[in-house]
XYZ file of C-alpha atoms in Angstrom:
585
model
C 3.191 24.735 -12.955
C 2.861 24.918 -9.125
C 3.221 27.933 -7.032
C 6.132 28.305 -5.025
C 5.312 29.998 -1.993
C 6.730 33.925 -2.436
C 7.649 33.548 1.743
C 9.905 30.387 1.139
C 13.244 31.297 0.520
C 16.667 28.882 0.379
C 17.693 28.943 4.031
C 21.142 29.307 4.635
C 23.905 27.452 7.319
C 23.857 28.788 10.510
C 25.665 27.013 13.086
C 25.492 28.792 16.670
C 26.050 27.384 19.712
C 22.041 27.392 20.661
C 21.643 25.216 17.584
C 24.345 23.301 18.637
C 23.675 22.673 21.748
C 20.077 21.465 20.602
C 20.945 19.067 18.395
C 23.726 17.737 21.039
C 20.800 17.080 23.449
C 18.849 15.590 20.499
C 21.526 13.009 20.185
C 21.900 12.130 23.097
C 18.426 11.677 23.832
C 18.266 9.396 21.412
C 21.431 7.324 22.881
C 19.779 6.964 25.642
C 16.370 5.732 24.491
C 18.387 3.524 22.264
C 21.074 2.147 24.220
C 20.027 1.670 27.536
C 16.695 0.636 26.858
C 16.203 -2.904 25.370
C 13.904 -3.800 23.099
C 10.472 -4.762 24.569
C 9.751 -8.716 23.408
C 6.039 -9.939 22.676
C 3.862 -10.945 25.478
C 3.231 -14.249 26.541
C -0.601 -13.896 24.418
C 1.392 -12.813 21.216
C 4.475 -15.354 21.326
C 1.575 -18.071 21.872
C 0.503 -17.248 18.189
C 3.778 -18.515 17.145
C 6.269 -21.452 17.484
C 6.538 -24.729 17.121
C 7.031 -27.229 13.919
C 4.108 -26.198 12.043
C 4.712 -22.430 12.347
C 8.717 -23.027 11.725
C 7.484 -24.987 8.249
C 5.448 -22.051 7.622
C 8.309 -19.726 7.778
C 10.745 -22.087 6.115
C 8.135 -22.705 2.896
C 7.475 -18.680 2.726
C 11.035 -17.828 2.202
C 12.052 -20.757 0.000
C 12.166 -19.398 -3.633
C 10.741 -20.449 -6.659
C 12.374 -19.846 -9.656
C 11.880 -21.823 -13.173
C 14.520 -23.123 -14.537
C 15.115 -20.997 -17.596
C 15.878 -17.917 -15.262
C 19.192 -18.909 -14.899
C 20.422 -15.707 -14.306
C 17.946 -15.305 -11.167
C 19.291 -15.190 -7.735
C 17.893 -17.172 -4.888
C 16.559 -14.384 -2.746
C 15.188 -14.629 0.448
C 13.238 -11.385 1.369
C 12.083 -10.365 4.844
C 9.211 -7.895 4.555
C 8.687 -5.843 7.709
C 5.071 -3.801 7.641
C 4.244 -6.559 5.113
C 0.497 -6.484 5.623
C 0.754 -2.305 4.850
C 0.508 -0.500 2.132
C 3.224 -0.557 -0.131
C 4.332 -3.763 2.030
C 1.427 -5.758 0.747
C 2.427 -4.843 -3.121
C 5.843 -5.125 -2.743
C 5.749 -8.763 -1.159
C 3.048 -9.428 -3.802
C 5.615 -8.686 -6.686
C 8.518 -10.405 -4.756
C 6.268 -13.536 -4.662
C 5.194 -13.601 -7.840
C 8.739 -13.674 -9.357
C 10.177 -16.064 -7.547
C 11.796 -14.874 -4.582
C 11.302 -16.004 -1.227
C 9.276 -14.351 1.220
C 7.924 -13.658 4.667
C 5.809 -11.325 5.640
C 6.099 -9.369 9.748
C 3.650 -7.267 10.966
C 2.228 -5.732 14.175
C -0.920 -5.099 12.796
C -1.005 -1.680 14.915
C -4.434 0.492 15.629
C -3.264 3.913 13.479
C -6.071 2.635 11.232
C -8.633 0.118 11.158
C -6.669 -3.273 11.197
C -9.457 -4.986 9.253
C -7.799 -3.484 6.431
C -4.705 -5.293 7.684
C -6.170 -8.383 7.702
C -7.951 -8.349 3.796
C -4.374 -7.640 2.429
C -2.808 -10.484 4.484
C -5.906 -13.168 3.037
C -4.457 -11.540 -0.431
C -0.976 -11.938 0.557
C -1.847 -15.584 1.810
C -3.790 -16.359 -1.762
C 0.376 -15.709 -3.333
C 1.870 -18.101 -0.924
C 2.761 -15.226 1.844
C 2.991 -16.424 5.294
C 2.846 -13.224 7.692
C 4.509 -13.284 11.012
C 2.445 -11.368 13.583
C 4.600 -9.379 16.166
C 6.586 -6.343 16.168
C 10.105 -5.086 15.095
C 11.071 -4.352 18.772
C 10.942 -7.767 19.577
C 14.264 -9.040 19.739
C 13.839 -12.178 20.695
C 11.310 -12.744 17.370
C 13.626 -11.241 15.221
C 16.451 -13.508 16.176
C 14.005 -16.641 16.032
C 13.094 -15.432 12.205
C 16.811 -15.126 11.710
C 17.588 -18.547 12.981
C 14.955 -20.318 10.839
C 16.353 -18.279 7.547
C 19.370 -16.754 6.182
C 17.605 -14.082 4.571
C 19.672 -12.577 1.654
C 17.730 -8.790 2.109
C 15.606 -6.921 4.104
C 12.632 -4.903 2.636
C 12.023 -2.744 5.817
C 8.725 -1.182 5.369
C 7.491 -0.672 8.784
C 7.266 2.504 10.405
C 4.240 4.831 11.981
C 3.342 7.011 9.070
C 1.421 9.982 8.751
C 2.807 13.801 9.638
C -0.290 14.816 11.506
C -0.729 12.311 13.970
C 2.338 12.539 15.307
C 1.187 15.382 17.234
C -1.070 13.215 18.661
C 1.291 10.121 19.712
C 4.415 11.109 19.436
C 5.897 8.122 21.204
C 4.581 5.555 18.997
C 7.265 7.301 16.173
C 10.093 7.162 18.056
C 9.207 3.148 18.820
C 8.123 2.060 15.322
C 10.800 4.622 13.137
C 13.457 4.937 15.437
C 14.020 2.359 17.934
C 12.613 -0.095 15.412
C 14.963 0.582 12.838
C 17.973 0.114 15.082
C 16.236 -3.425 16.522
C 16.205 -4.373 13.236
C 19.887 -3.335 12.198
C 20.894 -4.660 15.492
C 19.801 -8.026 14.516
C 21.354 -7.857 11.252
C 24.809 -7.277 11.942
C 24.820 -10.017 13.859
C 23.218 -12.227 11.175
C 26.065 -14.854 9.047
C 25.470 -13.819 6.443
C 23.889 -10.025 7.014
C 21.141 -9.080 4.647
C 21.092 -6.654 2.338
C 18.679 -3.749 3.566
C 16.533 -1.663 1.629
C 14.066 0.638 3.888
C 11.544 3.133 3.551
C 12.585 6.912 4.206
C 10.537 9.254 3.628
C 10.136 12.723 1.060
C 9.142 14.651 4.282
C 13.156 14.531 5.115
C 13.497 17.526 3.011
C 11.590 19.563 5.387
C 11.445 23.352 5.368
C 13.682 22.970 1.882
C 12.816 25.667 -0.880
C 14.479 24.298 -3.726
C 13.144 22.463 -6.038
C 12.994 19.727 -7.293
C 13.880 17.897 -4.064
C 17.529 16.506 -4.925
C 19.125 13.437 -2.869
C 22.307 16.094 -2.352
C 19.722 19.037 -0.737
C 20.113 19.732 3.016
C 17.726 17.721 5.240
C 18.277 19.497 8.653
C 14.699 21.358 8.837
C 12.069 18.787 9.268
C 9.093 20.586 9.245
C 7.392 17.458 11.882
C 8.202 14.762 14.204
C 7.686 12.038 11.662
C 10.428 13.631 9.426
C 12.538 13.852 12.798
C 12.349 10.565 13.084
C 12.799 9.638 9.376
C 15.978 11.690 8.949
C 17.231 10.044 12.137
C 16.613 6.711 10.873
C 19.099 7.681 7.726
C 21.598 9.018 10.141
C 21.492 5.565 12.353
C 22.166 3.517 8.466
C 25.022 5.362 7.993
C 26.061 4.665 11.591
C 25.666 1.019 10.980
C 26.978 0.750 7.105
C 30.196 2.589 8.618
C 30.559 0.563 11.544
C 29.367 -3.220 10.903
C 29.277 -3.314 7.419
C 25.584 -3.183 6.233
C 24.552 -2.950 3.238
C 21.902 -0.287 2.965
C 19.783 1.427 0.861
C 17.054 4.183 1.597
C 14.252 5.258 -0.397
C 12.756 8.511 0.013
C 8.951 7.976 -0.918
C 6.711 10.771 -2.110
C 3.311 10.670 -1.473
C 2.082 7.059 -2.552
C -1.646 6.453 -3.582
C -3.073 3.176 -5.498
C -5.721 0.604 -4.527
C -5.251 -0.982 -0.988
C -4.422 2.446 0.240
C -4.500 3.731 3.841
C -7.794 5.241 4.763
C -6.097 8.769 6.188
C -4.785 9.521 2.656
C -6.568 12.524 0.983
C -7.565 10.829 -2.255
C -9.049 8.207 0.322
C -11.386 10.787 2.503
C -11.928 13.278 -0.133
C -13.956 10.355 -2.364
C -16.119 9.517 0.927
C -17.271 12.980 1.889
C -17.901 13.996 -2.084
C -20.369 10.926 -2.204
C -21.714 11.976 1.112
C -22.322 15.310 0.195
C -19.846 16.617 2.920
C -17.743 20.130 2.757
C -14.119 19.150 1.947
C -11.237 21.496 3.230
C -8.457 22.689 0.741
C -5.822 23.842 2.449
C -3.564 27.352 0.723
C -0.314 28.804 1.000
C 0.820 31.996 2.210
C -0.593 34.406 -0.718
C -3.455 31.454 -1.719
C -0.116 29.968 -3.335
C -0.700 26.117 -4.152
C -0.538 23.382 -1.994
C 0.718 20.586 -4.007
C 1.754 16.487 -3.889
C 4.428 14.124 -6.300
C 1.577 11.686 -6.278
C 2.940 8.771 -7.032
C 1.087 5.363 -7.994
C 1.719 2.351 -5.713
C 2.729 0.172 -9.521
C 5.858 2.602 -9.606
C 7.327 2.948 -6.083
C 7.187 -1.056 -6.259
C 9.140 -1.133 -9.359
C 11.524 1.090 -7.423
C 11.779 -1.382 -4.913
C 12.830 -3.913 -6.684
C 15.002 -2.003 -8.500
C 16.705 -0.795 -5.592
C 16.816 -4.598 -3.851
C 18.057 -5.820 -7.878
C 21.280 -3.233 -7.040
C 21.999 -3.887 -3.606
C 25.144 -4.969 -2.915
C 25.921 -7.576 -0.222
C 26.468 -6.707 3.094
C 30.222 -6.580 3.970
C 30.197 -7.708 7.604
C 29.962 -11.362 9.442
C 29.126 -11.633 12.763
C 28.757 -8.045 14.071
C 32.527 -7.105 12.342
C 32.940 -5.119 9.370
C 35.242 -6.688 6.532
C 35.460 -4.096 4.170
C 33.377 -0.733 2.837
C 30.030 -1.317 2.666
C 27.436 -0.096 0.021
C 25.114 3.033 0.992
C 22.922 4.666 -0.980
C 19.583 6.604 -0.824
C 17.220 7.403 -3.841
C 14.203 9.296 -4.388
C 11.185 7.492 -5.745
C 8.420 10.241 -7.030
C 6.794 11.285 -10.286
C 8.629 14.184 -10.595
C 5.128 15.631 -11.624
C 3.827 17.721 -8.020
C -0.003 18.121 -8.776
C -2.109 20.865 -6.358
C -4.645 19.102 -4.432
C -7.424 21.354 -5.950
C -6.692 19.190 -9.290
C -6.869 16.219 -7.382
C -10.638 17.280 -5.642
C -11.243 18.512 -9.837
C -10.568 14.767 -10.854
C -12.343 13.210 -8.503
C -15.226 15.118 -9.073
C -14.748 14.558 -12.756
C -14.451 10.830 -12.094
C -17.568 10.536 -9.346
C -19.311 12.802 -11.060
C -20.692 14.450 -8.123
C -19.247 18.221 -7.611
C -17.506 18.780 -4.199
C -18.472 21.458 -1.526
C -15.263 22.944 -0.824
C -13.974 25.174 1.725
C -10.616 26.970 1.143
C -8.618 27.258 4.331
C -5.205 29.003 5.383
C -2.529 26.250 5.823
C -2.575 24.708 9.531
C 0.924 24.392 11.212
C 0.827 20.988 11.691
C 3.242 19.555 10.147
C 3.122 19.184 6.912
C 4.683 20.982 4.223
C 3.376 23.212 1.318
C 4.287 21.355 -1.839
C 6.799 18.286 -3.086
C 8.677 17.513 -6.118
C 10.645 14.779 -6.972
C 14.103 14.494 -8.631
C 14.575 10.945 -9.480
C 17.159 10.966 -12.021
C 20.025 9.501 -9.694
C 17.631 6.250 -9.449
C 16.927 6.391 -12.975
C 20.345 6.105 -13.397
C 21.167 3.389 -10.512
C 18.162 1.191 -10.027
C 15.772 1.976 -13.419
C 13.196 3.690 -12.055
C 11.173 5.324 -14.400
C 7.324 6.392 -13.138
C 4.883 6.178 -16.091
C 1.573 6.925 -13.903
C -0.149 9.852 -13.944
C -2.379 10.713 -11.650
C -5.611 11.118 -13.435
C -4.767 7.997 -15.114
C -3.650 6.627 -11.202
C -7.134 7.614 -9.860
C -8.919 5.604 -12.673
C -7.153 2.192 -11.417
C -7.784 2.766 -8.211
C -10.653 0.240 -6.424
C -11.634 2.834 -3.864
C -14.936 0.562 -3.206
C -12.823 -1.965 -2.481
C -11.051 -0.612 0.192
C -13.995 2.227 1.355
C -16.103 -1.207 2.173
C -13.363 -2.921 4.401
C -13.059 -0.230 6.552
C -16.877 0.067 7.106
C -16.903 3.403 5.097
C -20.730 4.623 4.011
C -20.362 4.833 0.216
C -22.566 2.956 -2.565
C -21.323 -0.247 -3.758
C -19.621 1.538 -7.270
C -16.062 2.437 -7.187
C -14.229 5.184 -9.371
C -13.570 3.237 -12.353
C -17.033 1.882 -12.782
C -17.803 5.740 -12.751
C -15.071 6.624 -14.944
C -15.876 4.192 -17.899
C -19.486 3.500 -17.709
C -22.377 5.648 -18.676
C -24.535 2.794 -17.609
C -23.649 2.731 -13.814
C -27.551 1.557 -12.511
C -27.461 4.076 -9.844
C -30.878 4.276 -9.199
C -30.945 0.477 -8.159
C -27.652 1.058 -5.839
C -30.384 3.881 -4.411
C -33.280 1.477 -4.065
C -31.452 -0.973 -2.360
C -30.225 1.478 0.156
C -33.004 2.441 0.462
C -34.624 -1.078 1.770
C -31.907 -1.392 4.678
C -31.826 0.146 8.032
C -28.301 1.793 7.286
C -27.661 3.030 4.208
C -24.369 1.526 3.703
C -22.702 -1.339 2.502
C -20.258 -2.290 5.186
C -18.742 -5.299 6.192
C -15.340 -6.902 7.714
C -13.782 -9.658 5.665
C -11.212 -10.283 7.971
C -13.846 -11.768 10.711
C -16.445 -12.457 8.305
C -19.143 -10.491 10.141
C -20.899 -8.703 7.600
C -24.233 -6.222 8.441
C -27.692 -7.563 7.887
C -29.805 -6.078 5.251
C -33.417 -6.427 5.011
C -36.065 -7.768 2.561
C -33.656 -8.255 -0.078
C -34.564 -11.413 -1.639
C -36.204 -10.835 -4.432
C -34.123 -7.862 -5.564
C -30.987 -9.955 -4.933
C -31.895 -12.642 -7.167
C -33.193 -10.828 -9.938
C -31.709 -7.334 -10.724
C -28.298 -7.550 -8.410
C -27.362 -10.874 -9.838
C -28.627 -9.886 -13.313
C -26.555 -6.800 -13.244
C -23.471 -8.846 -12.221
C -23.752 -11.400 -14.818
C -24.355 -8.605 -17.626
C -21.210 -7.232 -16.164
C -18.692 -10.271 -15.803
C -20.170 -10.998 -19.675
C -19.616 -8.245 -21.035
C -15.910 -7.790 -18.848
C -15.112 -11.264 -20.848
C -16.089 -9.429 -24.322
C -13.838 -6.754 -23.545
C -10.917 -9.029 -22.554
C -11.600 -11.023 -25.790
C -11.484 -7.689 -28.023
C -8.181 -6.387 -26.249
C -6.201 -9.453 -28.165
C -6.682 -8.113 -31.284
C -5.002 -4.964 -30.425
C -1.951 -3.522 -31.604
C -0.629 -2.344 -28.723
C -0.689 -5.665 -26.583
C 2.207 -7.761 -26.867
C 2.495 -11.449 -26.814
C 3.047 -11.969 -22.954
C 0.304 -9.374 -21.988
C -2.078 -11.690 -24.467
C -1.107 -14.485 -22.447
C -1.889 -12.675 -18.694
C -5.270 -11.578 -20.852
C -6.506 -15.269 -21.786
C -5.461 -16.525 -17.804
C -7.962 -13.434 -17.536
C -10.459 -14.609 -19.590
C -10.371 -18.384 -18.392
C -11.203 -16.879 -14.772
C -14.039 -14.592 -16.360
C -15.895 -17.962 -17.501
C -15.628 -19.801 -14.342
C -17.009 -16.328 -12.775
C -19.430 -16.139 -16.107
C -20.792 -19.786 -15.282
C -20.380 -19.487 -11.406
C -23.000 -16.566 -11.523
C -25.469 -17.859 -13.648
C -25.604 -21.041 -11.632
C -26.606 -18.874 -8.628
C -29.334 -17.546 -10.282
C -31.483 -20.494 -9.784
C -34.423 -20.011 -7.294
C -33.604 -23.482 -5.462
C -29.878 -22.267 -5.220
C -28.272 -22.946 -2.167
C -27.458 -19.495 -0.388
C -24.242 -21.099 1.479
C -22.845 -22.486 -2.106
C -23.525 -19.528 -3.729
C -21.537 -17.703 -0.984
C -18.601 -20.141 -1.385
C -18.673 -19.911 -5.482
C -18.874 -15.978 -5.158
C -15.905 -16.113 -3.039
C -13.689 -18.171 -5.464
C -15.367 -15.265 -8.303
C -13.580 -12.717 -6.110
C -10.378 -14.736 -5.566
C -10.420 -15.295 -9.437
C -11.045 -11.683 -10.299
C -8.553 -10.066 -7.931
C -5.950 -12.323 -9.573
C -6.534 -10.823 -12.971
C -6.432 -7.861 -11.628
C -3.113 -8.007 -10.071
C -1.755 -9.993 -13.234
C -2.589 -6.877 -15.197
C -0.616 -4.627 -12.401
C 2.581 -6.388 -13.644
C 1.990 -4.865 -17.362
C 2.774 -0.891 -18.539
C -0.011 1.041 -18.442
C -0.661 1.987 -21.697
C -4.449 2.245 -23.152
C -5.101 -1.001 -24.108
C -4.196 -2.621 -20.142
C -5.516 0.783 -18.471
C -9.327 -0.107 -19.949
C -8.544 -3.455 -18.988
C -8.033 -2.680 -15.612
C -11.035 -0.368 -15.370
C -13.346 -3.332 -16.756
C -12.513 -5.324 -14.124
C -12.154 -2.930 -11.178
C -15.593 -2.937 -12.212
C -16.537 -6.405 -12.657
C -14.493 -7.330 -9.108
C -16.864 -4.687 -7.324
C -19.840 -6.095 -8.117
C -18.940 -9.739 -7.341
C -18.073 -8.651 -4.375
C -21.415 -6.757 -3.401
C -23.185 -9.372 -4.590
C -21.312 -12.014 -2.170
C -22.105 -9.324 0.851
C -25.336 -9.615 -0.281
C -26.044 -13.471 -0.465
C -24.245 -13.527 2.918
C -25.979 -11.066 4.299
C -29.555 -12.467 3.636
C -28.489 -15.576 4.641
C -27.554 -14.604 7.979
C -30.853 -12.338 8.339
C -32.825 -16.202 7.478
C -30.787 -18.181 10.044
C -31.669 -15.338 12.392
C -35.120 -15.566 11.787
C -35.356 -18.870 12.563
């Protein structure tokens, strides 16, 4: 049970004419950033990225759909997926993809964190037949261009500046991205023939300053507690604005706290991991009378089944041409565990998981922003769109690949990840120490999205003999495990079938390995074979995403988190060494 904070109390409706008169000048400030300010367009260097045939088949192929022909109840969708290269926009086109619908990706690929990041989801997004369009959602003239080439049925509008903190920081860059980008957007789509459907991302942190709990769809949402709510509960203000006026379909989902692998880097699960391993203090923030601080964590597999849930319901858009023919559909669901966890659990699971305890330092809440606990009511979209979370977090933590992601943004952490942690006594540890041990930074960094990776020292001998041995005696006995889970009970005839694709990839990885263990082999093939190892491994791994997790997929998922992060230290390493040998000569 979570502590409500004893100095939270239901607020009650006071209108006076100060708070009037505020949120009169509120408005109109933002009628005049909207409406007399158009849209910046790319710059000559961006819209040179673009155009053309080859770029307009690009598009075209994206967001044609694919759909076999014994789905005969499926729809031909045709999905635009703003922030695609993000978070939750990186899953969410994944799963569109995958089932059949059409889809193109647009992102800005913005600074807020490390865009190499970006770029690794996009090669993943590119590996499912993807194509991302680079620019922004202020750029009119784009979004008409995108328009023009498709008649996109919906719009999954995941784009926005996120995080409550940093808006004190750069507060501008949330009125562009969630504010003024929203209405480009919906500007655009009115005008479409036909208009798109329109799901978007809101946000939990609507509910503000609210004391009740849990959070309920019908609660007041006039006390954000930070700009980024501001600009969230504006955004849900300007869809009903354009749902009464041209006709839009729209739907908004209110996401609480979303963690899972490919994660941003600014999340707490994210930064608490990397100072545990590096043996730095960790601050746990406390309410007013050391009452809980506490998050709806919920996994990344469940707000994407929410998704499509929510695009599955969404009625079409009732305008043409800017006009509205008739009432339009407007909804807006919350999409949480309904499960708020403190965040001391969540450092007592990690620790748990890394094995490693954390140095901890318990601190009054900062005014900052954010808010002192959340909880999720979801059962209007269990009722409307399905959505039913089955995620825990400890069991959420497990299936995250934090290495994964740690590496690609150049994080210092060894090359072992939470599940290898979590489901292996045999970890070798003490060789992940000896090999940091033998390079001049004791990390394993490196960028896959330019392919520069860091140069590590006398690791020859080591690399061929107890990395690669280690690997191999991983994928093998990964393959063993996948072989065993078909026997089991609990596994049902299409999850055998994702498990033998699995297993067919593990022996091309199984064979690809051993073939690199040769003392003549070539260091650049062995780079390219690892590669297609990783390629083959992360496709398992999201194949098993699209199953319930219940025990038998959960270990599963853990073997190969496992078995992925070593293939992929192992490529690093070959790489590295042979960039060290062409430097040497």
């Amino acid at each position: 049970m979570v502590d409500k904070p004893s100095s939270i109390h239901r607020a009650r409706y006071h209108f006076s004419l100060s708070k009037l008169l505020f949120w009169s000048l509120v408005f109109l400030g933002f009628i005049v950033f909207f409406f007399f300010r158009s849209p910046p367009s790319a710059s000559p260097s961006r819209r040179s990225l673009r155009g053309g045939a080859g770029w307009e088949n690009s598009v075209r192929q994206s967001a044609t759909p694919r759909y076999s022909s014994s789905s005969s109840s499926a729809k031909a969708r045709r999905v635009l997926v703003t922030g695609a290269a993000g978070f939750v926009g990186a899953h969410v086109s994944i799963a569109l993809k995958r089932r059949g619908d059409g889809v193109v990706g647009l992102d800005n690929y913005n600074k807020y964190y490390d865009p190499s990041l970006k770029r690794a989801r996009t090669d993943l997004l590119r590996r499912e037949g993807v194509f991302i369009v680079e620019g922004d959602i202020n750029d009119a003239v784009l979004l008409r261009e995108l328009f023009r080439l498709v008649k996109f049925t919906h719009v999954m509008h995941l784009a926005a500046q996120a995080g409550v903190r940093y808006a004190m920081k750069n507060p501008a860059s949330y009125v562009h991205s969630n504010i003024a980008g929203l209405v480009s957007l919906f500007e655009v789509c009115k005008s479409a023939n036909p208009q798109p459907a329109i799901v978007w991302a809101s946000s939990s942190s609507v509910y503000g300053l609210n004391s009740k709990v849990p959070f309920s769809e019908k609660d007041r949402t006039d006390q954000p507690a930070s700009l980024y709510a501001a600009t969230k509960k504006a955004g849900e203000e300007i869809a009903h604005t354009y749902n009464h006026i041209y006709g839009l379909s729209i739907t908004g989902l209110r996401f609480f706290t979303v963690y899972g692998p490919w994660g941003r880097p600014d999340m707490a699960y994210f930064f608490f991991t990397k100072d545990i391993l590096k043996g730095k203090q960790i601050s746990i923030f406390e309410g007013p009378n050391h009452s809980s601080v506490a998050r709806d964590f919920t996994y990344i597999d469940d707000i994407v089944k929410g998704c499509l849930g929510a695009l599955d319901t969404a009625k079409k858009s009732t305008g043409s041409g800017g006009k509205k023919m008739g009432p339009a559909q407007l909804r807006v669901f919350n999409l949480g565990n309904t499960s708020p966890v403190p965040v001391s659990k969540l450092v007592s699971i990690l620790e748990k998981l890394l094995k490693v305890k954390a140095k901890k330092k318990i601190l009054p809440m900062p005014s900052n922003g954010d808010v002192l606990f959340t909880h999720a009511n979801i059962s209007s979209a269990t009722r409307e769109i399905g959505y039913k979370p089955s995620t825990d977090l400890q069991t959420g933590v497990i299936f995250m690949n934090v290495f994964s992601t740690l590496t690609i943004i150049d994080v210092v952490v060894p090359p072992v990840n939470i599940a290898t942690m979590a489901s292996s006594e045999e970890v070798p540890e003490k060789l992940v120490t000896e090999f940091c041990s033998k390079t001049k930074d004791p990390s394993f960094c490196h960028n896959f999205a330019k392919g520069d990776i860091q140069t590590f020292l006398g690791m020859e001998t080591a690399l061929r003999t107890k990395v690669l041995d280690t690997a191999i005696d991983i994928t093998t006995a990964s393959k063993s495990a996948f072989s065993g889970a078909l026997g089991d009970k609990q596994v049902t005839e299409k999850e055998k079938a994702a498990i033998q694709q699995c297993i067919g990839l593990y022996t091309k990885v199984e064979q690809s390995l051993q073939s690199s263990a040769s003392p003549s082999a070539d260091f650049i093939a062995i780079g390219q074979k690892l590669q297609v190892a990783g390629e083959s491994l992360w496709q398992c791994q999201m194949d098993l995403h699209s199953h319930p997790n219940h025990e038998a997929i959960a270990s599963l998922k853990m073997v190969n988190g496992l078995a992925n992060s070593f293939v992929s230290y192992v490529q690093s390493e070959f790489y590295a060494h042979y960039l060290q040998l062409n430097r040497k000569n």
